[in-house]
Coordinates of C-alpha atoms in Angstrom, one line a residue:
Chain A
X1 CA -45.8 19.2 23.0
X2 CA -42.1 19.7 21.8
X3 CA -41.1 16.9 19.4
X4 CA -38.4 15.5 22.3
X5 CA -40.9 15.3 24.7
X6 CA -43.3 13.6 22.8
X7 CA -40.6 11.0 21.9
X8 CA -40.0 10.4 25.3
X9 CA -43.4 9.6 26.4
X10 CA -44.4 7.4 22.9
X11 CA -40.4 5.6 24.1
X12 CA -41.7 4.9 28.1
X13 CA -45.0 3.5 26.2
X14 CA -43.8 1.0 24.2
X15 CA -41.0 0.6 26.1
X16 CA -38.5 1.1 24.0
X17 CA -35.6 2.9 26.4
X18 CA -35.3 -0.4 28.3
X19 CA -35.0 -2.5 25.4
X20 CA -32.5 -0.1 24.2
X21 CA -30.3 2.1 26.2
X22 CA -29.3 5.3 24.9
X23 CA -26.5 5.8 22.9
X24 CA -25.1 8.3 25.2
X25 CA -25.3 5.6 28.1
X26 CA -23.2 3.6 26.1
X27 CA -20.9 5.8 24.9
X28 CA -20.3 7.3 28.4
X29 CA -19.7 3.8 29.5
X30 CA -17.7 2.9 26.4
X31 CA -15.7 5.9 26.5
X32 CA -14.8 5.7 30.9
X33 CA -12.8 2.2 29.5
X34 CA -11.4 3.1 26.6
X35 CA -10.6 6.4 26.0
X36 CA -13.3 8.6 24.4
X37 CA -10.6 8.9 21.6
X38 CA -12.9 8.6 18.1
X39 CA -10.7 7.3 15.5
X40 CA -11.6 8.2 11.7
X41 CA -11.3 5.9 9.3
X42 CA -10.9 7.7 5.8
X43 CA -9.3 5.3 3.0
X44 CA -8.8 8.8 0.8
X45 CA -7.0 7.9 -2.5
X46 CA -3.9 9.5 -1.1
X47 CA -3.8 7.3 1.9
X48 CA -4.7 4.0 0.1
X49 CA -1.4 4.9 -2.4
X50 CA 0.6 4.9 0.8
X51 CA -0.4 2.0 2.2
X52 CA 0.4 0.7 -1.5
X53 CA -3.7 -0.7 -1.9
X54 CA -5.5 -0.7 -4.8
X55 CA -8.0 2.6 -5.9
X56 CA -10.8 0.0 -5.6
X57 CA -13.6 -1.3 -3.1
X58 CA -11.1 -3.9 -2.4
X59 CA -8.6 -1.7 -1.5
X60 CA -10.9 0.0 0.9
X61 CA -12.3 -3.7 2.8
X62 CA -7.9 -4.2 3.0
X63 CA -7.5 -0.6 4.5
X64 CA -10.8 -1.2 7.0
X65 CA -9.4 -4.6 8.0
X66 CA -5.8 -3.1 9.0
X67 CA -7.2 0.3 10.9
X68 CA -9.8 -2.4 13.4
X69 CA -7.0 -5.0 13.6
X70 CA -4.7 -2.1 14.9
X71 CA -7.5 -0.9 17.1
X72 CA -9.1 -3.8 18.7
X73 CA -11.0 -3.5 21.3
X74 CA -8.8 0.0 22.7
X75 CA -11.2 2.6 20.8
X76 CA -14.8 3.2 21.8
X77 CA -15.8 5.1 18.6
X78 CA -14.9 4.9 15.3
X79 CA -15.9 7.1 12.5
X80 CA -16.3 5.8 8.9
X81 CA -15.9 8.6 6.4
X82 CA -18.9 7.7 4.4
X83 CA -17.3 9.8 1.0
X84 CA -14.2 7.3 0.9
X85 CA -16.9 4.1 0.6
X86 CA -19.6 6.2 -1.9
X87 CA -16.3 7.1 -4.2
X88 CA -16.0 3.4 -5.1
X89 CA -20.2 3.1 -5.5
X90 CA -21.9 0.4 -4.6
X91 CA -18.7 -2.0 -3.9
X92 CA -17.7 1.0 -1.9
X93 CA -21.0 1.2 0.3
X94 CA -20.5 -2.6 0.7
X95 CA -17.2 -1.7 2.5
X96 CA -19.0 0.2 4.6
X97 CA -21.7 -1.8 5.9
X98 CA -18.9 -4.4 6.0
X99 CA -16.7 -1.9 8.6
X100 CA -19.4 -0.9 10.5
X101 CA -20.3 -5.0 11.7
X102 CA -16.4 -4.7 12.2
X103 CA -16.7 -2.1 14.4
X104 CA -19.4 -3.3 16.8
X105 CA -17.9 -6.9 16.6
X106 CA -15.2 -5.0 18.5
X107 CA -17.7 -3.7 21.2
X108 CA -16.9 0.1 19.9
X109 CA -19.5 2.4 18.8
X110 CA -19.9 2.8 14.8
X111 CA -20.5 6.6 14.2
X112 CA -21.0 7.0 10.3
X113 CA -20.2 10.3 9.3
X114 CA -22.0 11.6 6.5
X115 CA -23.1 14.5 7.1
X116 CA -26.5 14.1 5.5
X117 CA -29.4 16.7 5.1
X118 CA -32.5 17.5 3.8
X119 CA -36.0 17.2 4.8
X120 CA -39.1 15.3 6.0
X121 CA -39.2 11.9 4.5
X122 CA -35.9 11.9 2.5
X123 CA -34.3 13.2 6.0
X124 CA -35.9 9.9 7.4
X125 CA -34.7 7.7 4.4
X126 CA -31.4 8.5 5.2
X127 CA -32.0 7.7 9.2
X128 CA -33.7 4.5 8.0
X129 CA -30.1 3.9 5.8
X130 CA -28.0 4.5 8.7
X131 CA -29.5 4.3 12.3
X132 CA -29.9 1.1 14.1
X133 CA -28.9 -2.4 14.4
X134 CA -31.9 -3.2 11.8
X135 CA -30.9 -0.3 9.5
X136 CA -28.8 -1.4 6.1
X137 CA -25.7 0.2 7.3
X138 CA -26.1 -0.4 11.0
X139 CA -24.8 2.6 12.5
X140 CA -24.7 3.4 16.3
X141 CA -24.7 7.3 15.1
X142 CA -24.0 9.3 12.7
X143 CA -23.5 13.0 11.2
X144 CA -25.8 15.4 9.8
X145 CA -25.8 19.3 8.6
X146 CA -28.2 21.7 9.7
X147 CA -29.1 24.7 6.1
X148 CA -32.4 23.2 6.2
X149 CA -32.7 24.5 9.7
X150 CA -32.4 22.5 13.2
X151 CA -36.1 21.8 12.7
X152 CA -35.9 20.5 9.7
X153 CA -33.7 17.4 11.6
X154 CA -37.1 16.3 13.4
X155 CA -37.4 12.7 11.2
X156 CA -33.8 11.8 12.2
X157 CA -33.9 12.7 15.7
X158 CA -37.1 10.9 16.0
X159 CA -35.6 7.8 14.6
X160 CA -32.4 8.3 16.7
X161 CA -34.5 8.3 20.1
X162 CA -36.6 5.4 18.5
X163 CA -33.4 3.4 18.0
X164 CA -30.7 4.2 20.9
X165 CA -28.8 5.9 18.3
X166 CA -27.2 8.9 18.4
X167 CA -27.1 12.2 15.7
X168 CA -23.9 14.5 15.7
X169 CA -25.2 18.2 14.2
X170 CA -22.1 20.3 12.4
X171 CA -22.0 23.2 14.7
X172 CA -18.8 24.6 14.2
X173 CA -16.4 23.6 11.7
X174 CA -12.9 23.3 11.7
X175 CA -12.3 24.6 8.4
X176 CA -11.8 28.6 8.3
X177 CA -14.0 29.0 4.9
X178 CA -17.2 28.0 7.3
X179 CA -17.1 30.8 10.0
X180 CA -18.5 33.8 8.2
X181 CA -22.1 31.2 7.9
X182 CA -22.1 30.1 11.1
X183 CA -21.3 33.4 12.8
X184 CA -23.6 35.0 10.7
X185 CA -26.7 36.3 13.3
X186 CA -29.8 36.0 13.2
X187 CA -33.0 38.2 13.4
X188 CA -32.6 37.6 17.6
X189 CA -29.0 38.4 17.6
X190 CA -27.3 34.9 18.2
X191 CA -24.8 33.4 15.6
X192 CA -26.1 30.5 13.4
X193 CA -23.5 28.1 15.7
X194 CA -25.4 29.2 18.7
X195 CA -29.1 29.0 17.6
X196 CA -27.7 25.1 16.6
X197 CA -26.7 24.7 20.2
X198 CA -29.6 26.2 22.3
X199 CA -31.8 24.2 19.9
X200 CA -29.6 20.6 20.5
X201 CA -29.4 21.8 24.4
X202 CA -33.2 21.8 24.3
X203 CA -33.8 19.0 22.8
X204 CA -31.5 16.5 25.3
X205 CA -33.0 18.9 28.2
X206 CA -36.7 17.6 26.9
X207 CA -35.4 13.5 26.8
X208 CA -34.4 14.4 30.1
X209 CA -30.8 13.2 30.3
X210 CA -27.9 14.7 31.6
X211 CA -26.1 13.9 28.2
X212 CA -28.7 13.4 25.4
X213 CA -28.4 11.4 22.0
X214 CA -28.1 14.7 20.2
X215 CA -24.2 15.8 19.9
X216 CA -22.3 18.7 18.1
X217 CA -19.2 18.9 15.8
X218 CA -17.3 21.5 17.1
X219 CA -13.9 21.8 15.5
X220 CA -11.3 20.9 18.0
X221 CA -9.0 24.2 16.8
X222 CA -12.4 26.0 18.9
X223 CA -10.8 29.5 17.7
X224 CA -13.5 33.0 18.6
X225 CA -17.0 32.8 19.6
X226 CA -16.6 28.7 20.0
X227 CA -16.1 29.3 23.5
X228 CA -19.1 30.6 24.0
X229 CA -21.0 28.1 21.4
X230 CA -19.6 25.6 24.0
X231 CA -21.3 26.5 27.1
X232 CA -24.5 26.6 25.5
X233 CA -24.0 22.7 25.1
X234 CA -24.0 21.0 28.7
X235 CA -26.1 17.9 27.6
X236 CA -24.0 17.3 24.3
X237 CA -20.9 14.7 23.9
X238 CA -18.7 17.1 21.3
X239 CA -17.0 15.3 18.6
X240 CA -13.9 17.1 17.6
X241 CA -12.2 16.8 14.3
X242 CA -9.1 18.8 13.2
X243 CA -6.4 17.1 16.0
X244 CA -3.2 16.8 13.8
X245 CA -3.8 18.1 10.2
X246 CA -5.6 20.6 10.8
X247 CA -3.5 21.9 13.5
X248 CA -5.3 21.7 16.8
X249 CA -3.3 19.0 19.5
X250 CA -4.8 17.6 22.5
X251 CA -3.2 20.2 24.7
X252 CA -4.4 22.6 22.9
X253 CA -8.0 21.6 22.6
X254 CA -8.0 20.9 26.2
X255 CA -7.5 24.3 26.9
X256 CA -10.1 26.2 24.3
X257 CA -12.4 23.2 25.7
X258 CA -12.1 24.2 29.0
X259 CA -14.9 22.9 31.0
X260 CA -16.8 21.1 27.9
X261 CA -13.1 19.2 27.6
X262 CA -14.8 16.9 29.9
X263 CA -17.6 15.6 27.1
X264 CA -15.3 15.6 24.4
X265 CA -14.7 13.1 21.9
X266 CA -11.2 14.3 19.9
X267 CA -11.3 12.3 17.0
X268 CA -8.1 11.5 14.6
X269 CA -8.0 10.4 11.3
X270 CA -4.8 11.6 9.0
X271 CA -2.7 11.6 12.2
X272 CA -3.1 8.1 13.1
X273 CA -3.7 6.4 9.7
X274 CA -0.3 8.4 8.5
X275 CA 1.4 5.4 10.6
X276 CA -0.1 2.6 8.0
X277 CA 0.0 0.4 7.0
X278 CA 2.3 -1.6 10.0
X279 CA -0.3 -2.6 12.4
X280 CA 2.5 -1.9 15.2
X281 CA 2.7 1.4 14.0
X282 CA -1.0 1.9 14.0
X283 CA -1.2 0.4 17.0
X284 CA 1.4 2.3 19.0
X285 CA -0.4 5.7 17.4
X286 CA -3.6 4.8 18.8
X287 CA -2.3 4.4 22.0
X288 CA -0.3 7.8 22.2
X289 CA -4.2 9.1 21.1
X290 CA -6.2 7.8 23.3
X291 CA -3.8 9.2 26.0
X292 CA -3.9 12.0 24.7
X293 CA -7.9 12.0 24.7
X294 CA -7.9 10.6 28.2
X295 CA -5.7 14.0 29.4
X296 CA -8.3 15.9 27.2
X297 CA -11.3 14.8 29.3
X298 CA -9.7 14.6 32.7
X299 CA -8.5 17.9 32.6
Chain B
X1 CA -6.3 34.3 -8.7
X2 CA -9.8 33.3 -8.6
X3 CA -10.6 29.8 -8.0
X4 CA -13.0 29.9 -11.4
X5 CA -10.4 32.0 -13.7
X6 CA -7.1 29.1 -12.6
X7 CA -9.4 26.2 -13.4
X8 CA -10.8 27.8 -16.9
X9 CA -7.2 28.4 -17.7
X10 CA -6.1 25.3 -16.9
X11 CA -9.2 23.8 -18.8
X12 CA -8.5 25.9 -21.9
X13 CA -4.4 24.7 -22.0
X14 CA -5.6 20.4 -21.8
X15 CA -8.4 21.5 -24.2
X16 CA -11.2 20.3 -21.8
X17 CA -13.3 22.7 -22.8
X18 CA -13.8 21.6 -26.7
X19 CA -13.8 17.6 -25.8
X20 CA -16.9 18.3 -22.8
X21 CA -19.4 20.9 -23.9
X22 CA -20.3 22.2 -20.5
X23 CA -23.7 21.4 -18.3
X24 CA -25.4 24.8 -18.7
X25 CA -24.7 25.0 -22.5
X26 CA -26.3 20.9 -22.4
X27 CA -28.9 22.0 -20.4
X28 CA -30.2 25.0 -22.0
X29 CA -30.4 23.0 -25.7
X30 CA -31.7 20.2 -23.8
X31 CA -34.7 22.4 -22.2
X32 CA -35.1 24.2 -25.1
X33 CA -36.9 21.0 -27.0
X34 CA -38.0 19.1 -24.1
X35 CA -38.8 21.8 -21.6
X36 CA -37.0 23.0 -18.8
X37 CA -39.0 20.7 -16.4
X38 CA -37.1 18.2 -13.8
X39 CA -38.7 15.1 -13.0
X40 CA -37.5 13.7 -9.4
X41 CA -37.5 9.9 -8.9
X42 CA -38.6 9.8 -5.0
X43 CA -39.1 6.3 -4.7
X44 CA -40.3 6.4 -1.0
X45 CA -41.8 3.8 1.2
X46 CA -45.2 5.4 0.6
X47 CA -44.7 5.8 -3.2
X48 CA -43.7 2.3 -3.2
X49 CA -46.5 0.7 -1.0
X50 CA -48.8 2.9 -3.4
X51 CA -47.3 1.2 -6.2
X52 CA -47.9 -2.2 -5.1
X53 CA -44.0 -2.5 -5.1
X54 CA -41.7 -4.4 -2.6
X55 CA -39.9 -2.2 -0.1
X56 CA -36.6 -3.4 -1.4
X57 CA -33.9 -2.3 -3.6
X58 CA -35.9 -4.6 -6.2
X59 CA -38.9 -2.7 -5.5
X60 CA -36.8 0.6 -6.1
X61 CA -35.9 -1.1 -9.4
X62 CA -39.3 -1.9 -10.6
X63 CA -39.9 2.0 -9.4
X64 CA -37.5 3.5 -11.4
X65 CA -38.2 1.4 -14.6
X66 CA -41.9 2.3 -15.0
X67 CA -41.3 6.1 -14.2
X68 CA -38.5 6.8 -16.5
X69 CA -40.8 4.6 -19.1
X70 CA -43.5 6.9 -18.9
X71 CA -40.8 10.4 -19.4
X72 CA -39.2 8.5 -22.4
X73 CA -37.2 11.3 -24.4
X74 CA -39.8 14.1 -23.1
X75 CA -38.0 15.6 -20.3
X76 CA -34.5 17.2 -19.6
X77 CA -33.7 16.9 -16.1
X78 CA -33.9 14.0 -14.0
X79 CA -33.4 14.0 -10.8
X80 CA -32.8 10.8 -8.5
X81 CA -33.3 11.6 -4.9
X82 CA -30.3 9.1 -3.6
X83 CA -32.1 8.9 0.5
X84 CA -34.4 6.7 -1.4
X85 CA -31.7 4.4 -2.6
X86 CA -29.2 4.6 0.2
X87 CA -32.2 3.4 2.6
X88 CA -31.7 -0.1 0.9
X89 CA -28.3 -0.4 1.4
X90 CA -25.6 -1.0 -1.5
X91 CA -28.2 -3.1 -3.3
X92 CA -30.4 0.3 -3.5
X93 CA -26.9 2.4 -4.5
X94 CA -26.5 -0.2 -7.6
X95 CA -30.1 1.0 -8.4
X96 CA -29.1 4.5 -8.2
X97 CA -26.1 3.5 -11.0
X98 CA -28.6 2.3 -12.9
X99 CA -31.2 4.8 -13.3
X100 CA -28.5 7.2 -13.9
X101 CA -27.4 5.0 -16.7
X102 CA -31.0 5.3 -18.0
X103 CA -31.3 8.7 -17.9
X104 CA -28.5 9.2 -19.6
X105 CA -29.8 6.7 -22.2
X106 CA -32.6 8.8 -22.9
X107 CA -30.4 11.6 -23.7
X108 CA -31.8 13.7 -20.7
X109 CA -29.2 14.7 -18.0
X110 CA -29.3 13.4 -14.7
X111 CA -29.1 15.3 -11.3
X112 CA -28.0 13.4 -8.8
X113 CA -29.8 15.0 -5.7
X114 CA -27.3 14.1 -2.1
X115 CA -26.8 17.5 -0.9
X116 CA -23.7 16.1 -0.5
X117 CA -21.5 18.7 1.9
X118 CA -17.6 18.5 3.9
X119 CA -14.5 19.7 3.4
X120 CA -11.7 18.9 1.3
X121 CA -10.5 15.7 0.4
X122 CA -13.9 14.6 1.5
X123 CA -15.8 16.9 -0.5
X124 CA -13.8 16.0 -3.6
X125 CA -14.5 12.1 -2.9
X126 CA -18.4 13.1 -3.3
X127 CA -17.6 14.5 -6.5
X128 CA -15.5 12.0 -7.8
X129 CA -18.2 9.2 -6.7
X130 CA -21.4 11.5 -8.3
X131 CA -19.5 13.5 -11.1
X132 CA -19.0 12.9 -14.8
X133 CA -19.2 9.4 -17.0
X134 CA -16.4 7.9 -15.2
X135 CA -17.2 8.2 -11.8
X136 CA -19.1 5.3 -10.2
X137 CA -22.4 6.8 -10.1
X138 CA -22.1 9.0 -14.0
X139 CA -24.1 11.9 -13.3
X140 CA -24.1 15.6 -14.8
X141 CA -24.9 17.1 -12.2
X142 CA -25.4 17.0 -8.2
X143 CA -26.7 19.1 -5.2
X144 CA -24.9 20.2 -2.7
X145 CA -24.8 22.2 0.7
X146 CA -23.2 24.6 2.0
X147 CA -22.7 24.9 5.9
X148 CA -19.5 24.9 5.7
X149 CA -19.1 28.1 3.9
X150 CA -18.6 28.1 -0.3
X151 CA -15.3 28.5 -0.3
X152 CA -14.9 24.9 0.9
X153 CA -17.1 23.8 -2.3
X154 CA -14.0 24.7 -3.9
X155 CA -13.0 20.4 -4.6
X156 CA -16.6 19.7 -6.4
X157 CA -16.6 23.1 -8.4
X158 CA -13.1 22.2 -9.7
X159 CA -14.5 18.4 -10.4
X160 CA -17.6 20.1 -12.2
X161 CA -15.5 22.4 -14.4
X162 CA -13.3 19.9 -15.4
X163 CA -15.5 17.3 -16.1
X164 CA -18.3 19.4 -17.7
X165 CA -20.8 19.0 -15.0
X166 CA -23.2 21.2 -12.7
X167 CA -23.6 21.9 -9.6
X168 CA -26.5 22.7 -7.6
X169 CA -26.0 24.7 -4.3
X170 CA -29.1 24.6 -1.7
X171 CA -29.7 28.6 -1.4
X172 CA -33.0 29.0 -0.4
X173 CA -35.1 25.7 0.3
X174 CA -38.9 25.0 0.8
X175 CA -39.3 24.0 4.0
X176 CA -40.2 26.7 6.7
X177 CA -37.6 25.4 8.9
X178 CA -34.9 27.3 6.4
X179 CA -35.4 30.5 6.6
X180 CA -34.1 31.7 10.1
X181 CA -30.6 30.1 9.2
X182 CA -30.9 31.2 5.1
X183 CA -31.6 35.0 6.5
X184 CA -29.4 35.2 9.2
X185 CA -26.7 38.2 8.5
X186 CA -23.4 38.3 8.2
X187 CA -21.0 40.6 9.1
X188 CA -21.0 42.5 5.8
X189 CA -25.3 43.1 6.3
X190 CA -26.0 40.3 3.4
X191 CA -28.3 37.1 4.8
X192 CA -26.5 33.9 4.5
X193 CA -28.8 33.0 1.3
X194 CA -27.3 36.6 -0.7
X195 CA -24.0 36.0 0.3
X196 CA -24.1 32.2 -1.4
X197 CA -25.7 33.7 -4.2
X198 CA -23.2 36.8 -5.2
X199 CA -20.2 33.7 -4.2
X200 CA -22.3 31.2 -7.2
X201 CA -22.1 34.5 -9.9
X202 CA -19.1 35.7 -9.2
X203 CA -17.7 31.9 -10.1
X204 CA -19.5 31.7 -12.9
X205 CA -18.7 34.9 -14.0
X206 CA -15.2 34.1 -14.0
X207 CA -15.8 31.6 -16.2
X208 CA -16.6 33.8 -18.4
X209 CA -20.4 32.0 -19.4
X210 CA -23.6 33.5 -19.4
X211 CA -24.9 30.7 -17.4
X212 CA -21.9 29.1 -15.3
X213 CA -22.5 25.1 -14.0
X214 CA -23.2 26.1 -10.6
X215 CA -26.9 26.8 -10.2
X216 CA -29.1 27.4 -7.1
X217 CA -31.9 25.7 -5.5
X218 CA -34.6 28.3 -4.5
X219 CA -37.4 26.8 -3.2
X220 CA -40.9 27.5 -5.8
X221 CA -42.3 29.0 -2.6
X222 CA -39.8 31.5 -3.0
X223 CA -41.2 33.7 0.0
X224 CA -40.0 37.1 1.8
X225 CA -36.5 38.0 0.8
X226 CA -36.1 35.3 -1.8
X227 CA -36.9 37.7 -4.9
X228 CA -33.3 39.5 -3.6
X229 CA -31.7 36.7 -3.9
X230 CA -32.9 35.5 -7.0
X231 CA -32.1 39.5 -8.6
X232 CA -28.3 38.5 -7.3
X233 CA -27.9 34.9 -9.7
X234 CA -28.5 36.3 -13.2
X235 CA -26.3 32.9 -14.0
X236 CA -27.4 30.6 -13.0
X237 CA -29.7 27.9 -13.4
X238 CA -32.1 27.3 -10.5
X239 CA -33.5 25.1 -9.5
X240 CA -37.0 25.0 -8.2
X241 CA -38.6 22.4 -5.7
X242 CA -42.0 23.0 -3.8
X243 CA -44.4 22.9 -6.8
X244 CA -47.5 20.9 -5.6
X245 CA -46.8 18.3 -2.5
X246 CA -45.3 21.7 -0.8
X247 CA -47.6 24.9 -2.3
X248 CA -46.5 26.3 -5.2
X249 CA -48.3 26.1 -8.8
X250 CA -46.8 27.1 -12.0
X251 CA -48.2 30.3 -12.1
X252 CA -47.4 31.1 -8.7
X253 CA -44.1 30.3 -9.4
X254 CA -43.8 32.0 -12.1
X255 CA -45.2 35.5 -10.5
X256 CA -42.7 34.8 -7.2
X257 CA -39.4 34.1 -9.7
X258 CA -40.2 37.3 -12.2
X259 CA -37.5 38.0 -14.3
X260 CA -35.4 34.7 -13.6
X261 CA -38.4 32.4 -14.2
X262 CA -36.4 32.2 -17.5
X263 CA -33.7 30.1 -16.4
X264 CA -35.9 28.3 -13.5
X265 CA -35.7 24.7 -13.7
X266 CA -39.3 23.5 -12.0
X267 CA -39.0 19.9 -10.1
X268 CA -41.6 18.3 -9.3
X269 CA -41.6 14.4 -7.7
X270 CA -44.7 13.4 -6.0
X271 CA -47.3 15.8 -7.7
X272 CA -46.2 13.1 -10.8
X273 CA -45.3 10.0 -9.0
X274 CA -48.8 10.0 -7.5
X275 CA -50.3 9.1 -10.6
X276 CA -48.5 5.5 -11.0
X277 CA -48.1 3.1 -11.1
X278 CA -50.2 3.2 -14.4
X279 CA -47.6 4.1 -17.5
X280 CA -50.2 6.2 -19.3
X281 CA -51.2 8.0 -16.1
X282 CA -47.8 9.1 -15.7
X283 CA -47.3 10.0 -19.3
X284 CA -50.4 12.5 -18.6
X285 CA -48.9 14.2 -15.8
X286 CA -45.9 14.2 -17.3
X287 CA -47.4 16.1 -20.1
X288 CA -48.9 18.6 -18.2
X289 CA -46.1 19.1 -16.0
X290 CA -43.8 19.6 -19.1
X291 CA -46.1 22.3 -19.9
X292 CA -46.6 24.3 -17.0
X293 CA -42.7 24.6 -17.0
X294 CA -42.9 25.7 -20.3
X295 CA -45.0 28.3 -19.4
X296 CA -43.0 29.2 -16.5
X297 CA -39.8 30.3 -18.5
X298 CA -41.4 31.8 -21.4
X299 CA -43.4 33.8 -18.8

């Protein structure tokens, strides 16, 4: 039986989907309200200077406090940058688990992005860290990264269906250095990006859902062969860093979207948090962004 | 000019060079006397319930104590395996400060294995949190990934350089999983797994060492085209899971890594962890372990 499906029946068992509904439920839900605008939060050193906050775990809880009070309830996603906490060490991972009760006081989805990866049970530690209302760091999602293989992600989408939670997969990059790997092909002739896809596609096809808990970064700059790593995603929401700094806008992601537009979740980070530390300022950039989403998704 | 041959310059003008004798130069002394073996501290739920420990970041602790009791000043490498710590929250990342503290207390070097992987600023917070005796966690060394391509490694590999630490880049890993991504082609003809491994020599080469700090982790299996890849990192260290809970022996090891057995690094975790809680127990398979990887470099 493939792993999804046997999920799916050991979830109707024990009843666990009713207790919990999917995370793509919610977000859909979420997302209809409030924008599916995913705001980053990334307290880098260079931004904590700016806002004129300490280097320090306490200058990261000050910068975490400012971003939600700016965002509210307006945003359902945000996305704590999980490298910005770990650089201040355990003070800093306190900041995190700290945000993320934030974020859900706020009704919003907490999507930790970490990008973790490895296999078998220290894949599964890292679920047990992040994943779930009873999990340490209580996340709603979060990120992972797929050298080990897609297969090799079977302990974290297990605990993601057992939870309600949700995994993003790094499909496509936004970052130029990262296309040569995943357009590299292999022995069957499709590109690393699109062996990820068919493999998340399949997996949500399995649980059954129209849109499944498994979702793919996809660079919002979607430049080449993303257009075609795209369609090969119909049951996917598609987070999509690189809005702003990195030079895509929601105009033009809208258009190298195209239909998938509709499941995307553009997510900002630099281009918002630029406008701290006034929480007007914030405030007012957040709204122009979640316009800006909602235009993305409508079309 | 190449990223390697700007930061060696740079490192040569501020002197870095003389104040921090580099990893590989620390390493190969250090392997020399105590063998080239790497011990990894896996303290996983069924390692601890085997233990008689509490699932807890106490527990973890406890864990951590009696293992690096029983390797004493007999091993070189060290290697905490952070999922284990993270899945306790910030309590469990205050034990990961701490076992790197006692590792380094022991004189041996410790690996911090994360597999940590982004891009830019995000990359270098990994580094700064993992790298060198000032950052919050004080290792020597860490592991990283590579989806997005190695050219956004760039921010760790300068971190490493100038703080005299190593780098471990996942190449080839152990898990079956791997190996459709790892030998997919590019558009040059090389797989995925060759073209990380001529990007590794080529930096260390430009450093101008016979063994750079960036190293490789090649599965022990080291299966089917791996024996290509390992002819294409003649410096580097690499770094070998997979021996016992996942297949490979010593000898098999030895046979499958030929010519760079020499600089092989042979990490084992469970195949020694199984044996404890008892100190002595340990001590024995530490023993044994210490000389199978022994045996493994001299061939």
């Amino acid at each position: 039986m493939r792993l999804a499906a046997s999920l799916r029946q050991r979830s109707a068992t024990t009843g666990g989907a009713s207790v919990n509904p999917g995370f793509a439920v919610r977000l859909q839900a979420l997302a209809a309200v409030r924008s599916p605008l995913c705001i980053g939060i990334d307290p880098s050193s260079e931004l904590l200077q700016g806002w004129g906050l300490p280097l320090s775990a306490v200058g990261v809880g000050r910068f975490c406090a400012i971003v939600m009070e700016a965002a509210g309830d307006r945003v359902a996603v945000v996305k704590p940058q999980v490298a910005f906490f770990e650089r201040f060490g355990p003070d800093g991972m306190r900041e995190l688990q700290s945000v993320v009760a934030t974020i859900r006081a706020h009704g919003a989805l907490a999507l930790i992005d970490c990008k973790r990866n490895d296999i078998g049970h220290t894949l599964a530690a890292y679920g047990e860290a992040m994943l779930g209302p009873d999990s340490p760091f209580g996340g709603d999602a979060m990120t992972v990264s797929a050298y080990f293989g897609f297969g090799a992600l079977a302990p974290v989408l297990a605990r993601a269906v057992a939870t309600g939670s949700g995994i993003f997969v790094v499909v496509r990059s936004s970052n130029p250095e990262g296309a040569a790997l995943q357009d590299a092909r292999l022995a069957d002739g499709r590109t690393v990006a699109d062996s990820l896809a068919d493999a998340i596609t399949r997996f949500n096809a399995d649980l059954g859902a129209a849109i499944g808990p498994v979702g793919a970064v996809m660079g919002a700059t979607a430049e080449g062969e993303a257009a075609a790593t795209l369609a090969r995603l119909p049951r996917s929401f598609l987070l999509a860093p690189g809005i702003g700094a990195q030079g895509a806008t929601f105009a033009s992601m809208a258009a190298s979207f195209g239909a998938a537009a509709q499941r995307a979740l553009p997510a900002i980070s630099r281009g918002i948090l630029a406008q701290g530390p006034s929480v007007t300022a914030l405030r007012e950039a957040i709204e122009r962004a979640r316009e800006g989403a909602f235009r993305v998704v409508e079309g």
